Tab-separated table of C-alpha atoms in Angstrom:
chain	number	residue	atom	x	y	z
L	1	MET	CA	-15.766	-15.417	29.743
L	2	ASN	CA	-14.048	-14.123	32.422
L	3	THR	CA	-11.506	-16.558	32.349
L	4	LEU	CA	-10.841	-15.653	28.387
L	5	VAL	CA	-10.310	-12.565	28.855
L	6	ILE	CA	-7.623	-13.201	31.509
L	7	PHE	CA	-5.625	-15.318	29.275
L	8	VAL	CA	-5.949	-12.676	26.621
L	9	ALA	CA	-5.146	-9.671	28.399
L	10	ALA	CA	-2.097	-11.943	29.881
L	11	TYR	CA	-0.627	-12.787	26.364
L	12	VAL	CA	-0.910	-8.733	25.152
L	13	ALA	CA	1.076	-8.483	28.137
L	14	VAL	CA	3.517	-10.904	27.155
L	15	THR	CA	3.661	-9.514	23.747
L	16	ILE	CA	4.389	-6.114	24.958
L	17	THR	CA	6.815	-6.739	27.056
L	18	ILE	CA	8.690	-8.726	24.401
L	19	GLY	CA	8.869	-5.722	22.260
L	20	LEU	CA	10.017	-3.578	24.615
L	21	ILE	CA	12.780	-5.859	25.932
L	22	ALA	CA	13.758	-5.807	22.261
L	23	ALA	CA	13.637	-2.208	22.018
L	24	ARG	CA	16.744	-2.237	23.924
L	25	ARG	CA	18.342	-3.274	21.048
L	26	VAL	CA	18.073	0.319	19.330
L	27	ARG	CA	20.994	2.287	18.771
L	28	ASN	CA	20.090	4.265	16.168
L	29	ALA	CA	18.005	4.624	13.096
L	30	LYS	CA	19.333	1.792	11.038
L	31	ASP	CA	18.429	-0.513	14.127
L	32	TYR	CA	15.189	1.033	14.348
L	33	LEU	CA	14.294	0.695	10.243
L	34	VAL	CA	16.263	-2.829	9.400
L	35	ALA	CA	17.527	-4.185	12.651
L	36	GLY	CA	20.700	-3.532	11.882
L	37	ARG	CA	20.608	-6.003	8.791
L	38	GLY	CA	21.157	-9.051	11.796
L	39	LEU	CA	18.268	-11.018	11.302
L	40	PRO	CA	19.147	-14.731	10.604
L	41	LEU	CA	16.739	-17.003	8.799
L	42	TYR	CA	14.422	-18.120	10.835
L	43	MET	CA	13.914	-14.505	12.159
L	44	ASN	CA	13.521	-13.529	8.877
L	45	ALA	CA	11.269	-15.886	7.359
L	46	ALA	CA	8.814	-15.396	10.287
L	47	THR	CA	8.790	-11.717	10.171
L	48	VAL	CA	7.754	-12.111	6.612
L	49	PHE	CA	5.209	-14.856	7.017
L	50	ALA	CA	3.908	-12.807	10.403
L	51	THR	CA	3.514	-9.729	8.887
L	52	TRP	CA	1.679	-11.290	5.803
L	53	PHE	CA	-0.684	-13.558	7.806
L	54	GLY	CA	-2.986	-10.643	9.164
L	55	ALA	CA	-5.974	-9.928	10.336
L	56	GLU	CA	-7.952	-10.124	6.622
L	57	THR	CA	-6.200	-13.497	6.365
L	58	VAL	CA	-8.161	-15.080	9.119
L	59	LEU	CA	-11.316	-13.346	9.375
L	60	SER	CA	-12.021	-12.003	6.049
L	61	VAL	CA	-10.295	-13.929	3.322
L	62	SER	CA	-11.782	-17.220	5.061
L	63	ALA	CA	-15.110	-15.619	5.546
L	64	THR	CA	-14.977	-14.487	1.647
L	65	PHE	CA	-13.823	-18.090	0.620
L	66	ALA	CA	-17.183	-19.035	2.728
L	67	LYS	CA	-19.544	-17.137	0.573
L	68	ASP	CA	-17.852	-16.883	-2.538
L	69	GLY	CA	-15.128	-19.660	-3.377
L	70	LEU	CA	-11.699	-19.522	-4.384
L	71	GLY	CA	-12.803	-17.388	-7.063
L	72	GLY	CA	-13.129	-14.386	-4.389
L	73	ILE	CA	-10.190	-14.807	-2.833
L	74	ALA	CA	-7.805	-14.486	-6.285
L	75	GLY	CA	-5.788	-11.636	-4.617
L	76	ASP	CA	-5.277	-13.032	-1.305
L	77	PRO	CA	-4.171	-15.713	-0.683
L	78	PHE	CA	-2.877	-16.277	-4.471
L	79	GLY	CA	-1.557	-13.000	-5.242
L	80	ALA	CA	0.077	-11.952	-1.832
L	81	SER	CA	1.869	-15.054	-2.597
L	82	ALA	CA	2.753	-14.477	-6.066
L	83	CYS	CA	4.333	-11.028	-4.658
L	84	LEU	CA	6.715	-12.344	-2.057
L	85	VAL	CA	7.636	-15.096	-4.368
L	86	LEU	CA	8.264	-12.111	-7.083
L	87	ALA	CA	9.683	-10.190	-4.982
L	88	ALA	CA	12.721	-12.703	-3.911
L	89	ILE	CA	13.345	-13.902	-6.990
L	90	PHE	CA	13.587	-10.234	-8.856
L	91	PHE	CA	14.275	-7.746	-6.424
L	92	ALA	CA	15.729	-8.763	-2.849
L	93	ARG	CA	19.480	-9.038	-3.888
L	94	VAL	CA	19.320	-5.770	-5.741
L	95	PHE	CA	17.787	-3.968	-2.559
L	96	TYR	CA	19.881	-5.818	-0.549
L	97	ARG	CA	23.246	-4.836	-2.465
L	98	LEU	CA	22.194	-1.449	-2.839
L	99	ASP	CA	22.510	-1.123	0.984
L	100	LEU	CA	19.135	0.886	1.433
L	101	MET	CA	17.238	2.208	4.876
L	102	THR	CA	14.112	2.323	2.479
L	103	ILE	CA	12.222	1.558	-0.500
L	104	GLY	CA	12.026	5.684	-1.124
L	105	ASP	CA	15.815	5.339	-1.617
L	106	PHE	CA	15.788	2.964	-4.278
L	107	TYR	CA	13.678	6.116	-6.151
L	108	LYS	CA	16.152	8.507	-5.077
L	109	LYS	CA	19.147	6.719	-6.364
L	110	ARG	CA	17.413	5.756	-9.400
L	111	TYR	CA	15.730	8.988	-10.377
L	112	GLY	CA	16.603	11.983	-8.038
L	113	LYS	CA	14.473	13.774	-5.028
L	114	GLY	CA	11.583	14.419	-7.266
L	115	VAL	CA	10.578	10.835	-7.886
L	116	GLU	CA	11.666	9.717	-4.659
L	117	VAL	CA	9.277	12.580	-2.673
L	118	LEU	CA	6.219	11.415	-4.844
L	119	THR	CA	6.538	7.681	-5.151
L	120	SER	CA	7.220	7.506	-1.146
L	121	LEU	CA	3.981	10.158	-0.625
L	122	ALA	CA	1.461	7.138	-2.757
L	123	ILE	CA	3.473	4.344	-0.605
L	124	ALA	CA	3.080	5.793	2.564
L	125	ALA	CA	-0.903	6.839	1.771
L	126	SER	CA	-1.375	3.209	0.689
L	127	TYR	CA	-0.989	1.766	3.921
L	128	LEU	CA	-4.126	3.630	5.337
L	129	GLY	CA	-5.946	0.701	4.525
L	130	TRP	CA	-4.206	-1.765	5.329
L	131	THR	CA	-3.198	-0.595	8.905
L	132	SER	CA	-6.737	0.407	9.537
L	133	ALA	CA	-8.202	-3.603	8.387
L	134	GLN	CA	-5.713	-4.830	11.340
L	135	MET	CA	-6.976	-2.338	13.897
L	136	THR	CA	-10.421	-2.754	13.090
L	137	ALA	CA	-9.596	-6.565	13.571
L	138	LEU	CA	-8.239	-5.901	16.718
L	139	GLY	CA	-11.081	-4.156	17.746
L	140	LEU	CA	-13.638	-6.447	16.615
L	141	VAL	CA	-12.094	-9.304	19.002
L	142	ILE	CA	-11.866	-6.505	21.903
L	143	HIS	CA	-15.466	-6.146	21.093
L	144	VAL	CA	-16.483	-9.828	21.333
L	145	LEU	CA	-14.543	-10.829	24.145
L	146	SER	CA	-16.029	-8.033	26.007
L	147	GLY	CA	-19.447	-9.295	25.189
L	148	GLY	CA	-20.245	-6.350	23.474
L	149	ALA	CA	-20.042	-4.050	26.880
L	150	LEU	CA	-16.975	-2.169	24.661
L	151	ALA	CA	-18.692	-0.486	21.714
L	152	LEU	CA	-16.905	-1.645	18.382
L	153	ASN	CA	-15.402	1.845	17.936
L	154	THR	CA	-14.197	2.265	21.366
L	155	ALA	CA	-12.439	-1.049	20.788
L	156	ILE	CA	-10.798	-0.082	18.121
L	157	VAL	CA	-9.292	2.928	19.584
L	158	LEU	CA	-7.773	0.742	22.446
L	159	GLY	CA	-6.506	-1.851	19.827
L	160	ALA	CA	-4.606	0.599	18.556
L	161	ALA	CA	-2.846	1.841	21.808
L	162	VAL	CA	-1.837	-1.720	22.182
L	163	VAL	CA	-0.118	-2.007	18.980
L	164	LEU	CA	1.386	1.564	19.106
L	165	VAL	CA	2.956	1.124	22.553
L	166	TYR	CA	5.716	-1.696	21.616
L	167	THR	CA	6.293	-0.314	17.689
L	168	VAL	CA	7.328	3.598	18.917
L	169	PHE	CA	9.992	2.245	21.109
L	170	GLY	CA	11.412	-0.648	19.321
L	171	GLY	CA	10.951	-0.483	15.691
L	172	MET	CA	12.049	-3.265	13.365
L	173	TRP	CA	13.815	-5.098	16.443
L	174	SER	CA	10.460	-5.011	18.205
L	175	VAL	CA	8.710	-6.576	14.970
L	176	ALA	CA	11.418	-8.967	14.542
L	177	PHE	CA	11.409	-10.451	18.155
L	178	THR	CA	7.443	-10.438	18.548
L	179	ASP	CA	6.649	-11.439	15.085
L	180	LEU	CA	8.719	-14.644	15.745
L	181	PHE	CA	6.827	-15.170	18.818
L	182	GLN	CA	3.387	-14.482	17.427
L	183	THR	CA	4.285	-17.130	14.456
L	184	VAL	CA	4.371	-19.820	16.706
L	185	VAL	CA	0.994	-19.087	18.556
L	186	ILE	CA	-0.582	-18.940	15.402
L	187	LEU	CA	1.085	-21.963	13.855
L	188	ILE	CA	-0.158	-24.247	16.843
L	189	GLY	CA	-3.245	-22.552	17.585
L	190	LEU	CA	-5.095	-22.459	14.430
L	191	THR	CA	-4.135	-25.930	13.971
L	192	LEU	CA	-5.140	-27.702	17.262
L	193	VAL	CA	-8.632	-25.173	16.380
L	194	ALA	CA	-8.590	-26.477	12.657
L	195	PHE	CA	-8.894	-30.150	14.312
L	196	LEU	CA	-11.678	-29.535	16.614
L	197	VAL	CA	-14.296	-27.715	14.385
L	198	GLY	CA	-13.391	-30.289	11.213
L	199	GLY	CA	-14.304	-32.887	14.008
L	200	GLN	CA	-17.643	-31.171	14.871
L	201	ALA	CA	-18.942	-30.529	11.518
L	202	GLY	CA	-18.551	-34.179	10.497
L	203	GLY	CA	-14.438	-34.937	9.522
L	204	VAL	CA	-12.377	-33.094	7.104
L	205	ASP	CA	-13.570	-35.488	4.424
L	206	LYS	CA	-17.155	-34.125	4.613
L	207	VAL	CA	-16.582	-30.636	5.110
L	208	LEU	CA	-14.678	-30.968	1.595
L	209	ALA	CA	-17.040	-32.800	-0.219
L	210	GLN	CA	-19.916	-30.083	0.865
L	211	ALA	CA	-17.709	-27.421	-0.377
L	212	ALA	CA	-17.168	-28.987	-3.701
L	213	ALA	CA	-20.815	-29.888	-3.520
L	214	GLU	CA	-21.103	-25.893	-3.821
L	215	GLY	CA	-19.009	-25.088	-6.053
L	216	LYS	CA	-16.157	-23.477	-3.316
L	217	PHE	CA	-13.363	-25.156	-5.406
L	218	SER	CA	-14.264	-23.489	-8.635
L	219	PHE	CA	-11.770	-20.654	-9.052
L	220	PHE	CA	-12.095	-19.733	-12.787
L	221	PRO	CA	-15.547	-17.877	-14.312
L	222	ALA	CA	-17.556	-19.148	-16.848
L	223	SER	CA	-15.704	-18.642	-19.900
L	224	SER	CA	-18.606	-16.162	-21.245
L	225	ASP	CA	-18.502	-13.706	-18.180
L	226	ALA	CA	-15.808	-11.269	-19.169
L	227	LYS	CA	-16.365	-9.004	-16.103
L	228	ALA	CA	-15.931	-11.642	-13.770
L	229	TRP	CA	-12.306	-12.757	-15.592
L	230	TRP	CA	-11.583	-9.119	-15.557
L	231	ALA	CA	-12.492	-8.814	-11.684
L	232	MET	CA	-9.984	-11.719	-10.994
L	233	ALA	CA	-7.570	-10.190	-13.060
L	234	GLY	CA	-7.726	-7.111	-10.940
L	235	ALA	CA	-7.603	-8.539	-7.895
L	236	PHE	CA	-4.813	-10.705	-8.866
L	237	PHE	CA	-2.399	-8.305	-9.600
L	238	THR	CA	-3.036	-5.639	-7.706
L	239	PHE	CA	-1.717	-7.890	-5.169
L	240	ALA	CA	0.952	-9.511	-6.917
L	241	PHE	CA	2.024	-6.657	-8.518
L	242	GLY	CA	0.851	-3.762	-6.068
L	243	SER	CA	1.908	-4.841	-2.965
L	244	ILE	CA	5.763	-5.466	-4.493
L	245	PRO	CA	6.840	-1.693	-3.952
L	246	GLN	CA	6.213	-1.953	0.017
L	247	GLN	CA	8.334	-0.782	2.794
L	248	ASP	CA	7.298	-3.563	4.621
L	249	VAL	CA	8.642	-6.154	2.033
L	250	PHE	CA	11.504	-4.269	1.466
L	251	GLN	CA	12.245	-4.047	5.327
L	252	ARG	CA	11.757	-7.416	5.709
L	253	MET	CA	14.389	-8.638	3.223
L	254	THR	CA	17.094	-6.080	3.955
L	255	SER	CA	16.615	-6.897	7.501
L	256	ALA	CA	18.395	-9.894	6.644
L	257	ARG	CA	22.192	-10.632	7.734
L	258	ASN	CA	23.199	-11.216	4.053
L	259	GLU	CA	21.052	-11.702	0.827
L	260	ASP	CA	21.085	-15.273	0.231
L	261	THR	CA	19.045	-15.120	3.868
L	262	ALA	CA	17.021	-12.224	2.183
L	263	VAL	CA	16.017	-14.741	-0.813
L	264	ARG	CA	15.667	-17.966	1.314
L	265	GLY	CA	13.769	-16.152	3.733
L	266	THR	CA	11.043	-14.296	1.507
L	267	LEU	CA	10.634	-17.397	-0.209
L	268	ILE	CA	10.193	-19.864	2.747
L	269	GLY	CA	7.697	-16.885	4.725
L	270	ALA	CA	5.753	-17.224	1.070
L	271	SER	CA	5.233	-20.777	0.951
L	272	VAL	CA	4.332	-21.395	4.706
L	273	TYR	CA	1.910	-18.101	4.155
L	274	PHE	CA	0.354	-19.957	1.042
L	275	LEU	CA	-0.049	-23.289	2.764
L	276	PHE	CA	-0.935	-22.084	5.898
L	277	ALA	CA	-3.499	-19.243	4.667
L	278	PHE	CA	-6.024	-22.221	4.015
L	279	VAL	CA	-6.144	-23.455	7.829
L	280	PRO	CA	-8.144	-20.536	8.422
L	281	VAL	CA	-10.564	-20.958	5.226
L	282	PHE	CA	-10.871	-24.403	6.460
L	283	ILE	CA	-12.302	-23.584	9.644
L	284	ALA	CA	-14.206	-21.062	8.480
L	285	TYR	CA	-16.512	-22.915	5.756
L	286	ALA	CA	-16.630	-26.143	8.617
L	287	ALA	CA	-18.160	-23.269	10.782
L	288	LEU	CA	-20.895	-22.570	8.175
L	289	VAL	CA	-21.277	-26.482	7.881
L	290	THR	CA	-21.725	-26.991	11.580
L	291	ASN	CA	-23.978	-23.898	11.971
L	292	PRO	CA	-25.641	-22.699	8.570
L	293	GLU	CA	-27.239	-19.909	10.086
L	294	MET	CA	-24.432	-18.022	10.355
L	295	SER	CA	-24.628	-17.561	6.647
L	296	LYS	CA	-27.326	-15.121	7.368
L	297	LEU	CA	-24.411	-12.690	8.062
L	298	PHE	CA	-23.704	-12.315	4.959
L	299	ALA	CA	-26.717	-10.504	4.032
L	300	SER	CA	-25.822	-7.563	6.128
L	301	GLU	CA	-24.905	-4.027	4.507
L	302	ASP	CA	-22.221	-3.674	6.864
L	303	GLY	CA	-19.135	-5.531	5.269
L	304	ARG	CA	-17.687	-6.074	8.492
L	305	GLU	CA	-19.862	-8.414	9.913
L	306	ILE	CA	-19.044	-11.542	8.127
L	307	GLN	CA	-15.847	-10.911	9.592
L	308	ARG	CA	-17.722	-12.387	12.686
L	309	ILE	CA	-18.382	-16.049	11.652
L	310	LEU	CA	-15.078	-17.479	13.286
L	311	PRO	CA	-15.576	-15.441	16.349
L	312	ASP	CA	-18.909	-16.194	16.820
L	313	LEU	CA	-18.325	-19.618	16.109
L	314	VAL	CA	-15.151	-19.750	18.795
L	315	LEU	CA	-17.014	-18.446	21.500
L	316	GLY	CA	-20.590	-20.259	20.963
L	317	ARG	CA	-19.126	-23.666	20.401
L	318	MET	CA	-15.408	-24.082	21.650
L	319	PRO	CA	-14.103	-25.548	24.720
L	320	LEU	CA	-12.094	-23.028	26.865
L	321	TRP	CA	-8.961	-24.071	25.949
L	322	ALA	CA	-9.895	-23.889	21.866
L	323	GLN	CA	-11.049	-19.914	22.550
L	324	VAL	CA	-7.798	-19.294	24.191
L	325	MET	CA	-5.800	-21.037	21.588
L	326	PHE	CA	-7.745	-19.500	18.566
L	327	PHE	CA	-7.746	-15.849	20.011
L	328	GLY	CA	-4.248	-15.917	20.999
L	329	ALA	CA	-3.612	-16.962	17.417
L	330	LEU	CA	-5.882	-13.961	15.912
L	331	LEU	CA	-4.254	-11.726	18.284
L	332	SER	CA	-1.264	-12.570	17.004
L	333	ALA	CA	-1.939	-12.309	13.465
L	334	ILE	CA	-3.196	-9.061	14.165
L	335	LEU	CA	-0.536	-7.507	15.953
L	336	SER	CA	2.457	-8.978	14.214
L	337	THR	CA	0.553	-7.301	10.870
L	338	ALA	CA	-0.272	-4.236	12.750
L	339	SER	CA	3.251	-3.332	14.148
L	340	GLY	CA	4.714	-3.780	10.494
L	341	ALA	CA	1.877	-2.133	8.597
L	342	LEU	CA	2.546	1.058	11.246
L	343	LEU	CA	6.248	0.946	10.536
L	344	ALA	CA	6.708	0.849	7.037
L	345	PRO	CA	5.249	3.953	5.872
L	346	THR	CA	6.689	5.613	9.173
L	347	ALA	CA	10.070	5.016	7.525
L	348	THR	CA	9.396	6.070	3.604
L	349	PHE	CA	7.333	9.159	5.055
L	350	ALA	CA	9.828	10.071	7.465
L	351	GLU	CA	12.941	9.264	5.566
L	352	ASN	CA	11.763	10.058	1.954
L	353	VAL	CA	9.412	12.968	2.394
L	354	ILE	CA	10.514	14.905	5.340
L	355	ARG	CA	14.243	14.389	5.809
L	356	PRO	CA	15.321	15.152	2.209
L	357	PHE	CA	14.914	18.832	3.068
L	358	TYR	CA	16.268	18.404	6.277
L	359	PRO	CA	19.866	16.942	5.382
L	360	GLN	CA	21.559	17.761	8.139
L	361	MET	CA	19.292	16.067	10.570
L	362	THR	CA	21.401	13.900	13.254
L	363	ASP	CA	20.234	10.545	13.841
L	364	ARG	CA	19.381	11.436	17.178
L	365	THR	CA	17.019	13.701	15.733
L	366	PHE	CA	15.796	11.344	12.930
L	367	LEU	CA	15.035	8.714	15.733
L	368	LEU	CA	12.583	11.179	16.963
L	369	LEU	CA	11.148	12.065	13.935
L	370	LEU	CA	10.486	8.573	13.075
L	371	ARG	CA	8.642	8.008	16.399
L	372	VAL	CA	6.349	11.114	15.771
L	373	THR	CA	5.739	9.998	12.981
L	374	LEU	CA	4.398	6.780	13.710
L	375	VAL	CA	2.017	7.936	16.354
L	376	THR	CA	0.715	10.233	13.503
L	377	PHE	CA	-0.048	7.625	10.942
L	378	THR	CA	-1.460	5.756	13.927
L	379	VAL	CA	-3.888	8.459	14.368
L	380	ALA	CA	-4.455	8.811	10.828
L	381	ALA	CA	-5.019	5.142	10.146
L	382	LEU	CA	-7.156	5.185	13.114
L	383	LEU	CA	-9.647	7.784	11.809
L	384	PHE	CA	-9.567	5.982	8.568
L	385	ALA	CA	-10.848	2.346	10.162
L	386	LEU	CA	-13.465	4.138	12.313
L	387	ASN	CA	-15.325	5.511	9.679
L	388	SER	CA	-14.976	2.478	7.081
L	389	THR	CA	-17.528	-0.135	6.479
L	390	SER	CA	-15.207	-2.482	4.282
L	391	THR	CA	-14.396	-6.007	5.000
L	392	MET	CA	-10.897	-5.904	5.979
L	393	TYR	CA	-9.930	-8.035	2.568
L	394	GLU	CA	-11.275	-5.067	0.379
L	395	MET	CA	-9.463	-2.471	2.378
L	396	VAL	CA	-6.208	-3.890	1.639
L	397	GLN	CA	-6.669	-4.294	-1.907
L	398	ASN	CA	-7.582	-0.890	-2.239
L	399	ALA	CA	-4.563	0.121	-0.133
L	400	TYR	CA	-2.399	-1.951	-2.965
L	401	LYS	CA	-4.220	0.001	-6.016
L	402	VAL	CA	-2.388	3.304	-5.154
L	403	THR	CA	1.114	1.832	-5.483
L	404	LEU	CA	0.197	-0.703	-8.303
L	405	VAL	CA	-0.549	3.000	-10.399
L	406	GLY	CA	1.949	4.890	-8.915
L	407	ALA	CA	5.111	3.101	-7.736
L	408	PHE	CA	5.202	-0.705	-9.515
L	409	VAL	CA	6.522	0.582	-13.014
L	410	PRO	CA	9.184	2.857	-11.735
L	411	LEU	CA	10.454	0.394	-9.371
L	412	VAL	CA	10.457	-2.381	-12.460
L	413	ALA	CA	11.630	-0.144	-14.948
L	414	GLY	CA	14.645	1.191	-12.736
L	415	VAL	CA	15.601	-2.214	-12.035
L	416	TYR	CA	15.685	-3.800	-15.469
L	417	TRP	CA	15.083	-1.124	-18.186
L	418	ARG	CA	18.278	0.919	-18.410
L	419	PRO	CA	16.471	3.694	-20.735
L	420	ALA	CA	14.071	4.807	-17.897
L	421	THR	CA	15.080	8.076	-17.326
L	422	THR	CA	13.465	10.769	-14.548
L	423	GLN	CA	11.107	12.157	-16.756
L	424	GLY	CA	9.594	8.702	-17.175
L	425	ALA	CA	9.327	7.954	-14.000
L	426	LEU	CA	7.959	11.271	-13.243
L	427	ALA	CA	5.188	10.719	-15.974
L	428	SER	CA	4.653	7.268	-15.397
L	429	SER	CA	3.783	7.561	-11.510
L	430	ILE	CA	1.746	11.110	-11.937
L	431	GLY	CA	0.142	9.546	-14.972
L	432	GLY	CA	-0.998	6.060	-13.629
L	433	LEU	CA	-2.482	7.760	-10.681
L	434	LEU	CA	-4.679	10.719	-12.589
L	435	VAL	CA	-5.657	7.903	-15.127
L	436	TRP	CA	-6.603	5.165	-12.145
L	437	LEU	CA	-8.949	8.473	-10.414
L	438	ALA	CA	-10.339	9.459	-13.529
L	439	ALA	CA	-11.090	5.514	-14.284
L	440	GLU	CA	-12.368	5.154	-10.704
L	441	ALA	CA	-14.579	8.237	-11.080
L	442	LEU	CA	-15.964	7.816	-14.726
L	443	ALA	CA	-16.135	3.690	-15.067
L	444	GLY	CA	-15.925	2.154	-11.564
L	445	ASP	CA	-18.332	-0.459	-12.474
L	446	GLY	CA	-17.142	-0.711	-16.098
L	447	LEU	CA	-15.459	-4.038	-17.792
L	448	ILE	CA	-11.969	-3.308	-16.913
L	449	PRO	CA	-11.176	-2.364	-13.159
L	450	PRO	CA	-9.959	1.154	-13.119
L	451	GLN	CA	-6.149	0.162	-11.271
L	452	LEU	CA	-5.629	-2.099	-14.588
L	453	ILE	CA	-6.377	1.149	-16.846
L	454	GLY	CA	-4.231	3.074	-14.488
L	455	LEU	CA	-1.447	0.293	-14.749
L	456	ALA	CA	-1.239	0.358	-18.695
L	457	ALA	CA	-1.318	4.148	-18.347
L	458	SER	CA	1.343	3.849	-15.909
L	459	VAL	CA	3.799	1.799	-18.764
L	460	LEU	CA	2.915	3.804	-21.531
L	461	PHE	CA	3.629	6.967	-19.719
L	462	MET	CA	6.803	5.417	-18.738
L	463	VAL	CA	7.791	4.139	-21.934
L	464	VAL	CA	6.873	7.522	-23.749
L	465	GLY	CA	8.353	9.774	-20.989
L	466	SER	CA	11.661	8.216	-21.184
L	467	LEU	CA	11.956	7.645	-24.793
L	468	ALA	CA	10.417	11.413	-25.583
L	469	PRO	CA	13.207	14.462	-25.783
L	470	GLN	CA	14.163	15.191	-22.135
L	471	VAL	CA	12.472	18.397	-20.994
L	472	VAL	CA	13.072	17.134	-17.129
L	473	ALA	CA	16.946	16.539	-16.416
L	474	ARG	CA	17.966	12.951	-15.348
L	475	HIS	CA	19.049	12.588	-12.002
L	476	GLY	CA	19.982	9.411	-10.367
L	477	ASP	CA	22.549	6.932	-10.604
L	478	ALA	CA	21.558	4.410	-13.145
L	479	ALA	CA	24.946	2.642	-13.404
L	480	ALA	CA	24.782	2.019	-9.891
L	481	VAL	CA	21.392	-0.092	-9.617
L	482	LEU	CA	22.587	-1.970	-13.315
L	483	ARG	CA	25.748	-3.109	-11.153
L	484	ALA	CA	23.791	-4.446	-7.669
L	485	ARG	CA	21.679	-6.353	-10.716
L	486	THR	CA	24.544	-7.923	-12.443
L	487	HIS	CA	26.971	-8.443	-9.503
L	488	ARG	CA	28.277	-11.559	-9.301
L	489	ASP	CA	29.596	-13.321	-5.949
């Protein structure tokens, strides 16, 4: 164990060093937020993959499959991958041509300051769940590696401090360089572990045969189970649509060196993510084949317990080299996602919630504001993580519900529906959020998931609010967005 801890500590030190060296490239806010729009294709694709391939993919999605099969993971990787494909095809070029710093800037340009602040608050708040999931995972790794000597909550605090150190200084440049390094570690590390675990379980054929025999490959519910169908739709669309109006997706597309790279990098990252997400799924199920007693973790009232399947297997049954490769890959997945998840809400809140009230702010002062905001958000996410017993998969899904009902429809309408107005966007965002919250309170266990009710309300309020007599004055530049959408090189 001591040798493993030394290797892991050395890996973390290397990651922090890479991040701090990359921080030397930061000269202004544009460097900090979108890496100066200078990422080549391979780095752009790596940031998309590494940011999406997080702790929930390795620990929680894999464990959820082991428990519920493909039907339990409709949101991630299926919905999550669909999000990236849709974002690349329908939004990447528009965002790039508009030369924006944050996704909140789109709402400002299209609808004006009021919609900008409202949607940016919703987007920033949505990151609490996602960021907390990464902190929980990092704490879990530290807790496991310490042999229980460090309490889980103490380990979560320590992990949050590690991510904060290099992200606060280097912003997107640090995220990009560490993502590239971490992508290589993830791909190599988990592939080697998968071969080893599969061999211990009796081979790939045996693992797949047992999974098929237990119905794990059944994706769709029984035709008569309407509630299960609605639950699957809720999970899929929460990820597929709710993830699109997110700053981290926007940031990766607009950090590319040109718009073609923005599209291709996102599509490549999405493809690699979808395919490789099934590697930890295979490892987790092979772990249950090897040691069926691990299924007892499914009965725990603390949802976080099932996420111990892979760490417990690796520490209990793997040689040292495999332990090093697994925990190196796991830490890579966590750190790459956590850094992006901290930077994204920081950018949105500082640029689109605070800065509009201080338009004369200098670039140097804004850089300081970004770093102070990042520290503040880290503390908020840390408190959320310390008080949650949900699985990381649930935490991430809950995060995207906010943007699904409060930001998705104004984004789509702003790009593709010319009659959309400021009044319609305000009605859509506020109405969607209120209806969703009411549905959660009054019919949380009903047939239709509350977030889908909120989404339908958001669409209705957008149409009615835009076509009704305009009480709220129109703001923004709809023509500029239309030109960006229809522009041809």
